Coordinates of N, CA and C in Angstrom, one line a residue:
I1 N 92.0 94.4 138.6 CA 93.5 94.0 138.6 C 94.0 95.2 137.8
F2 N 95.0 96.2 137.8 CA 95.4 97.1 136.6 C 96.8 97.7 136.8
F3 N 98.1 97.9 136.5 CA 99.3 99.0 137.0 C 98.6 100.2 136.4
K4 N 99.0 100.5 138.5 CA 98.9 101.8 137.8 C 100.9 103.4 138.4
E5 N 100.8 103.6 137.6 CA 101.7 104.5 137.6 C 102.0 104.7 139.6
D6 N 103.4 104.7 140.0 CA 103.5 104.9 141.5 C 104.7 105.7 141.7
L7 N 104.8 106.9 142.2 CA 105.9 107.6 142.0 C 106.7 108.1 143.1
N8 N 106.3 107.2 144.3 CA 106.5 107.5 145.6 C 107.5 106.0 146.1
N9 N 107.7 105.1 145.3 CA 108.2 103.8 145.1 C 109.6 103.2 144.4
I10 N 110.4 102.4 144.7 CA 111.1 102.1 143.6 C 110.8 102.5 142.7
Q11 N 110.1 101.0 142.2 CA 109.5 100.6 141.2 C 108.4 101.7 140.8
H12 N 108.7 101.9 139.4 CA 107.9 103.0 138.9 C 106.1 102.4 138.9
V13 N 105.9 101.0 138.2 CA 104.6 100.7 137.9 C 104.5 99.3 138.7
L14 N 103.3 99.2 139.6 CA 103.1 98.7 141.0 C 100.7 97.8 140.4
P15 N 101.0 97.3 140.5 CA 99.8 96.7 140.4 C 98.5 96.4 141.1
V16 N 97.8 96.9 140.5 CA 96.5 97.5 141.8 C 95.3 96.7 141.6
Q17 N 94.2 96.7 142.7 CA 93.1 96.1 142.8 C 92.3 97.5 143.2
A18 N 90.8 97.3 142.2 CA 90.6 98.2 142.2 C 89.4 98.1 143.8
S19 N 89.1 98.9 144.0 CA 88.8 99.2 145.5 C 86.4 99.3 145.1
G20 N 86.7 100.1 143.9 CA 84.7 100.0 143.3 C 84.4 99.7 142.0
Y21 N 83.9 100.0 141.7 CA 83.1 99.4 140.2 C 83.0 100.7 139.0
Q22 N 83.8 100.3 138.0 CA 84.3 101.2 136.7 C 82.9 100.4 135.9
T23 N 81.6 102.0 135.8 CA 80.4 102.5 134.2 C 80.5 103.1 133.9
W24 N 80.4 103.2 132.5 CA 80.5 103.9 132.2 C 79.8 103.7 131.3
V25 N 79.3 104.5 130.1 CA 77.9 104.3 128.9 C 78.4 105.1 127.9
S26 N 78.5 104.3 126.5 CA 78.4 104.5 125.4 C 78.4 104.7 124.3
P27 N 77.7 105.2 124.0 CA 76.8 105.4 122.7 C 77.7 105.4 121.4
E28 N 76.7 105.1 119.8 CA 77.9 104.9 119.2 C 76.7 105.5 118.3
L29 N 77.2 106.3 116.9 CA 76.2 106.9 115.8 C 77.2 106.2 114.4
N30 N 76.3 105.9 113.7 CA 77.3 105.2 112.9 C 76.2 105.7 111.7
F31 N 76.8 106.4 110.1 CA 76.2 107.2 109.3 C 76.5 106.9 108.4
S32 N 76.1 106.4 107.4 CA 76.2 106.2 105.7 C 75.8 107.0 105.3
F33 N 76.5 107.5 103.6 CA 75.2 107.7 102.7 C 76.4 108.0 101.7
T34 N 75.2 107.6 100.1 CA 76.4 107.4 98.8 C 75.5 107.9 98.3
F35 N 76.3 109.0 97.3 CA 76.0 109.8 96.4 C 76.0 109.7 95.1
A36 N 75.4 109.8 93.6 CA 76.1 109.3 92.5 C 76.0 108.4 92.1
K37 N 75.6 107.4 93.3 CA 75.5 106.3 92.6 C 77.5 105.5 93.0
H38 N 78.1 106.2 93.3 CA 79.8 106.2 93.9 C 80.6 106.4 95.0
I39 N 80.1 107.8 94.8 CA 80.9 108.2 96.6 C 79.6 107.8 97.3
N40 N 80.8 107.2 98.4 CA 80.3 107.3 100.2 C 80.9 107.6 100.7
L41 N 80.4 108.3 101.8 CA 80.4 108.3 102.6 C 80.0 108.3 104.8
T42 N 81.4 107.6 105.1 CA 80.7 106.3 106.3 C 81.0 107.8 107.5
V43 N 80.3 107.9 108.0 CA 81.2 108.2 110.0 C 80.4 107.6 110.9
Q44 N 81.7 107.2 111.6 CA 81.1 106.6 113.7 C 81.7 107.4 114.4
G45 N 80.8 107.5 115.3 CA 81.3 108.8 116.2 C 81.0 107.7 118.0
L46 N 81.7 108.0 118.7 CA 81.6 107.5 120.1 C 82.0 108.8 121.2
Y47 N 80.6 108.2 122.1 CA 81.0 109.9 122.4 C 81.1 109.0 124.3
T48 N 82.1 108.3 124.8 CA 82.1 107.5 125.9 C 81.8 109.0 127.8
R49 N 80.7 108.2 128.7 CA 80.9 108.9 129.4 C 81.2 107.8 130.6
I50 N 81.8 108.3 132.0 CA 82.2 107.5 132.1 C 81.6 108.3 134.2
L51 N 81.2 106.9 133.9 CA 79.9 107.1 135.6 C 80.7 106.7 137.1
E52 N 81.4 106.1 136.7 CA 81.5 105.3 138.3 C 83.5 105.0 137.2
N53 N 84.4 105.7 138.7 CA 85.3 105.6 138.1 C 86.6 104.9 139.5
S54 N 86.5 103.6 139.6 CA 87.1 104.0 141.7 C 89.0 104.0 141.2
E55 N 89.6 104.1 141.1 CA 91.3 104.2 141.3 C 91.1 104.8 140.4
N56 N 90.1 105.6 139.3 CA 90.7 106.2 138.1 C 91.2 104.9 136.7
A57 N 91.1 103.5 137.1 CA 91.4 102.8 136.1 C 90.7 102.3 134.9
I58 N 89.8 103.4 134.9 CA 89.8 103.5 133.7 C 89.7 105.1 132.2
Q59 N 90.6 104.7 131.5 CA 90.7 106.6 130.7 C 90.4 106.3 129.3
V60 N 90.0 106.7 128.5 CA 89.0 106.5 127.7 C 88.8 107.8 127.0
P61 N 89.1 108.2 125.8 CA 88.3 109.5 125.3 C 87.7 110.1 125.0
E62 N 87.2 111.2 125.6 CA 85.7 111.3 125.6 C 85.4 111.3 124.1
M63 N 85.5 112.0 123.0 CA 85.2 111.7 122.1 C 86.1 110.4 121.0
F64 N 85.4 110.1 119.8 CA 85.8 109.2 119.1 C 85.6 109.5 117.3
V65 N 86.2 109.7 116.7 CA 85.6 109.5 115.2 C 86.2 109.2 114.2
N66 N 85.8 107.8 113.7 CA 85.8 107.6 112.2 C 85.1 108.4 111.0
S67 N 85.8 108.4 109.5 CA 85.0 108.9 108.6 C 85.9 108.4 107.8
Q68 N 85.0 108.5 106.8 CA 85.9 107.8 105.0 C 84.9 108.5 104.3
L69 N 85.6 109.2 103.4 CA 85.2 109.7 101.5 C 85.9 108.7 101.1
S70 N 85.3 107.8 99.6 CA 84.9 107.0 99.3 C 84.7 107.2 97.6
Y71 N 85.4 107.1 96.6 CA 84.7 107.1 95.9 C 85.2 105.5 94.8
S72 N 84.1 105.0 94.6 CA 84.6 103.0 94.0 C 83.4 103.1 92.5
N73 N 84.2 102.1 91.6 CA 83.4 101.9 91.0 C 84.6 100.8 89.4
I74 N 83.6 100.5 88.9 CA 83.6 99.4 88.3 C 84.2 100.0 86.6
W75 N 85.3 99.5 86.1 CA 85.3 99.9 85.0 C 85.9 98.8 83.9
F76 N 86.1 98.9 82.6 CA 86.4 98.8 81.3 C 85.7 97.1 81.3
K77 N 84.8 96.8 81.5 CA 84.3 95.3 81.8 C 83.9 94.9 82.3
G78 N 84.0 95.6 84.0 CA 84.5 94.7 84.8 C 85.9 94.2 84.6
N79 N 86.5 94.5 84.8 CA 88.0 94.4 84.2 C 89.0 94.9 85.5
L80 N 87.6 95.8 86.2 CA 88.7 96.9 87.3 C 88.3 97.1 88.3
D81 N 88.2 96.5 89.2 CA 87.5 97.2 90.1 C 87.9 97.7 91.4
F82 N 87.8 98.9 91.6 CA 89.5 100.1 92.4 C 88.0 101.0 93.8
Q83 N 88.1 101.9 94.2 CA 87.9 102.5 95.9 C 89.1 103.4 95.8
V84 N 88.8 104.5 95.7 CA 89.7 104.9 96.3 C 89.2 106.5 97.3
G85 N 90.3 107.0 98.0 CA 89.4 108.0 99.1 C 90.4 108.5 100.0
I86 N 89.6 108.7 101.1 CA 90.9 109.5 101.8 C 89.4 108.8 103.5
D87 N 90.5 108.1 104.7 CA 90.3 108.1 105.7 C 90.0 108.8 106.8
A88 N 89.0 108.8 107.9 CA 90.2 110.2 108.5 C 89.3 109.3 110.1
H89 N 90.9 110.2 111.5 CA 90.1 109.9 112.2 C 90.3 110.4 113.7
W90 N 90.0 110.5 114.6 CA 89.8 112.1 115.7 C 89.7 111.9 117.2
K91 N 90.5 111.7 117.9 CA 89.9 111.7 119.5 C 90.6 112.4 120.0
S92 N 89.7 112.8 121.0 CA 89.7 114.1 121.9 C 91.3 113.8 122.8
V93 N 91.2 114.8 123.6 CA 91.7 114.3 125.1 C 91.8 114.2 125.8
Y94 N 93.0 113.1 126.0 CA 92.7 112.2 127.0 C 93.7 112.0 127.5
Y95 N 94.3 110.8 129.2 CA 95.0 110.7 129.4 C 95.7 108.6 129.4
A96 N 96.4 108.7 128.2 CA 95.7 107.6 127.6 C 97.3 106.4 128.6
H97 N 97.4 105.2 128.5 CA 97.8 104.6 128.7 C 99.4 104.6 129.1
G98 N 100.3 104.5 129.8 CA 101.9 104.8 130.0 C 102.5 103.3 129.7
Y99 N 103.4 102.7 129.3 CA 104.2 101.7 128.2 C 105.6 101.6 129.0
D100 N 105.4 100.8 130.1 CA 107.1 100.3 131.1 C 107.5 99.4 130.2
P101 N 108.4 99.3 129.1 CA 109.0 98.0 128.9 C 109.7 97.5 129.6
V102 N 110.0 97.5 131.0 CA 110.7 96.3 132.2 C 109.5 95.3 132.6
I103 N 108.2 95.6 132.6 CA 107.2 94.8 132.8 C 106.5 94.7 132.0
Q104 N 107.1 94.8 130.5 CA 105.9 94.9 128.9 C 104.2 94.7 129.3
Q105 N 104.0 96.1 130.7 CA 102.6 96.2 131.1 C 102.2 97.8 129.8
F106 N 101.0 98.0 129.7 CA 100.8 99.5 129.7 C 100.1 99.6 131.1
Y107 N 100.3 100.9 131.6 CA 99.3 101.5 133.4 C 98.9 102.4 133.0
V108 N 98.4 103.0 134.2 CA 97.2 104.5 133.8 C 98.0 105.4 134.5
Q109 N 97.9 105.9 134.1 CA 99.3 107.1 134.0 C 98.5 108.5 134.1
Q110 N 98.5 109.8 135.3 CA 97.9 111.4 135.2 C 99.0 112.1 134.3
N111 N 100.1 112.1 134.1 CA 100.6 113.4 133.8 C 101.0 113.3 132.5
F112 N 101.2 112.9 131.9 CA 100.8 113.2 130.2 C 99.9 113.0 129.8
R113 N 98.9 114.2 129.0 CA 97.5 114.2 128.3 C 98.1 114.0 126.8
N114 N 97.6 112.7 126.2 CA 97.4 113.1 124.3 C 97.0 113.9 123.9
P115 N 97.5 114.6 122.9 CA 96.8 115.4 122.1 C 95.5 115.3 121.4
S116 N 94.7 115.9 121.1 CA 93.6 115.6 119.8 C 94.1 116.1 119.0
T117 N 95.0 115.0 118.0 CA 95.3 115.1 116.7 C 94.9 114.2 115.3
P118 N 94.0 115.0 114.6 CA 94.4 114.0 113.5 C 94.7 113.6 113.2
I119 N 94.6 111.9 112.1 CA 94.9 111.0 111.5 C 94.2 110.9 110.0
V120 N 95.0 111.2 109.2 CA 94.0 111.8 108.3 C 94.7 110.4 106.8
D121 N 94.5 109.5 106.4 CA 94.7 108.6 105.4 C 94.7 108.3 103.8
V122 N 95.3 109.0 103.3 CA 94.8 108.0 101.8 C 95.0 106.5 101.3
F123 N 94.2 106.4 100.1 CA 94.6 104.7 100.5 C 93.8 104.6 98.4
L124 N 94.2 104.2 97.7 CA 93.3 103.4 96.0 C 93.0 101.5 96.5
N125 N 92.1 101.3 96.5 CA 92.2 99.8 96.4 C 91.7 99.1 95.2
A126 N 92.8 98.4 94.7 CA 92.0 98.3 93.4 C 92.1 96.3 93.0
K127 N 91.5 95.7 92.3 CA 90.9 94.6 91.2 C 92.0 94.4 90.0
I128 N 92.0 94.1 89.5 CA 91.9 94.3 88.1 C 92.1 92.8 87.5
R129 N 91.2 91.7 86.6 CA 90.8 90.8 87.1 C 91.1 89.9 88.1
R130 N 92.1 88.5 88.5 CA 92.1 88.1 89.8 C 93.9 88.2 90.3
A131 N 94.4 89.8 89.9 CA 94.7 90.8 90.7 C 93.9 92.1 92.0
R132 N 94.9 91.8 93.0 CA 94.7 92.6 94.2 C 95.6 94.0 94.3
I133 N 95.3 95.1 94.7 CA 96.4 96.3 95.6 C 95.4 97.3 95.5
F134 N 96.6 97.1 96.9 CA 96.4 98.3 98.2 C 97.5 99.4 97.8
V135 N 97.5 100.8 97.9 CA 97.9 101.4 98.3 C 97.8 102.4 99.3
K136 N 98.6 103.0 100.3 CA 97.7 103.5 101.1 C 98.9 104.4 101.5
Y137 N 98.5 106.0 102.2 CA 99.2 107.1 102.1 C 99.3 107.6 103.8
N138 N 100.0 107.0 105.3 CA 99.1 106.8 106.9 C 99.7 108.2 106.5
N139 N 99.4 108.9 107.1 CA 99.1 110.4 108.7 C 99.6 111.6 107.2
V140 N 99.0 112.4 106.0 CA 98.6 112.6 105.3 C 99.4 114.3 105.8
L141 N 98.7 114.5 107.0 CA 98.9 115.9 107.3 C 100.8 115.9 108.7
M142 N 101.3 115.2 107.7 CA 102.5 114.9 109.2 C 103.0 115.8 107.8
L143 N 103.2 116.1 106.8 CA 103.5 116.5 106.0 C 103.5 117.8 106.3
F144 N 102.3 118.0 106.7 CA 102.6 119.3 106.9 C 102.4 120.6 108.4
N145 N 102.3 120.0 108.8 CA 102.0 119.7 110.6 C 103.8 119.1 111.6
N146 N 103.7 118.5 110.6 CA 105.2 117.3 111.4 C 105.0 117.3 112.8
Y147 N 103.5 116.6 112.6 CA 103.1 116.0 114.3 C 101.9 115.1 114.2
G148 N 102.3 114.1 113.9 CA 101.8 112.7 114.2 C 101.1 112.2 115.9
N149 N 100.6 111.4 115.9 CA 99.6 110.4 116.1 C 100.8 110.2 117.9
I150 N 99.9 110.5 119.1 CA 101.4 109.6 120.2 C 100.3 108.3 121.0
P151 N 99.9 107.8 120.3 CA 99.4 106.4 120.9 C 99.2 106.4 122.6
T152 N 100.4 106.0 122.9 CA 101.3 106.2 124.5 C 102.1 107.0 124.1
P153 N 102.1 107.2 125.6 CA 103.2 109.2 126.5 C 105.0 108.2 125.8
Y154 N 105.0 109.5 125.0 CA 106.9 109.3 125.2 C 107.0 108.4 123.4
Y155 N 105.1 107.6 123.2 CA 106.0 106.8 122.2 C 104.7 107.3 121.0
P156 N 106.0 107.2 119.9 CA 105.2 108.0 118.4 C 104.7 106.3 117.7
G157 N 103.0 106.9 116.4 CA 102.5 106.1 116.1 C 103.1 106.0 115.4
I158 N 102.6 105.5 113.7 CA 103.1 105.8 112.7 C 102.8 107.1 111.9
K159 N 104.1 107.2 111.1 CA 105.5 108.5 110.3 C 104.3 108.5 109.2
N160 N 104.5 109.3 108.4 CA 103.4 109.4 107.7 C 104.9 108.9 106.4
L161 N 103.7 107.9 105.3 CA 104.7 106.7 105.5 C 103.8 106.1 104.3
L162 N 104.7 105.7 103.3 CA 103.7 104.7 101.5 C 103.7 102.9 102.7
D163 N 102.5 102.2 102.1 CA 102.3 101.2 102.2 C 101.0 100.2 101.3
F164 N 101.6 99.6 100.9 CA 100.9 98.9 99.6 C 101.2 97.8 99.3
G165 N 100.8 96.8 99.1 CA 100.6 94.9 98.3 C 100.0 94.6 97.4
F166 N 99.9 94.0 97.8 CA 99.4 92.7 96.0 C 99.1 91.3 96.8
D167 N 98.5 90.9 95.9 CA 97.6 89.2 96.2 C 97.5 88.7 94.0
W168 N 97.7 87.9 93.8 CA 97.4 87.8 92.4 C 97.4 86.3 92.6
S169 N 96.1 85.8 92.5 CA 95.7 84.2 92.1 C 95.8 84.2 91.1
F170 N 97.1 82.3 90.7 CA 97.3 81.8 89.3 C 96.4 80.9 88.8
Y171 N 95.0 81.5 88.6 CA 94.3 79.6 88.7 C 93.4 80.3 88.0
D172 N 92.5 79.6 87.3 CA 91.3 80.1 86.3 C 89.9 80.2 87.5

């Protein structure tokens, strides 16, 4: 049972029960490599092939890639443990689920194809003695192309913004 867009009725989204099966294959490839003891490259790739999709109930991107390039080290006699790097996320074009705020449900739609825009974040994680801090700038590419992620049609994803936080333990 899932929700599906129905443009013929007064109600925009209706529940539907699939009459058949949903079958898909989704192999995953993970790769990790360390250069010069401190530079790490990690890549995750998923390919999804839908074999049987009754009522078009399943909508996922065919390709999905996450990667990270980072430098990590410990300096000052073990007092500064840090990691700095870049995260990248990309998915192929697909029909993402729409969202209906009236019934607060995601639904299957076939009108808006989500574009294949990469999302790139720059980050710094550090531990200084008993304190931990992180700083992350989300969606760096939006500075150059003014276009961000659209997780669901007509609802923007994370804009380019700066996240930060810290945690400080007051015990020995």
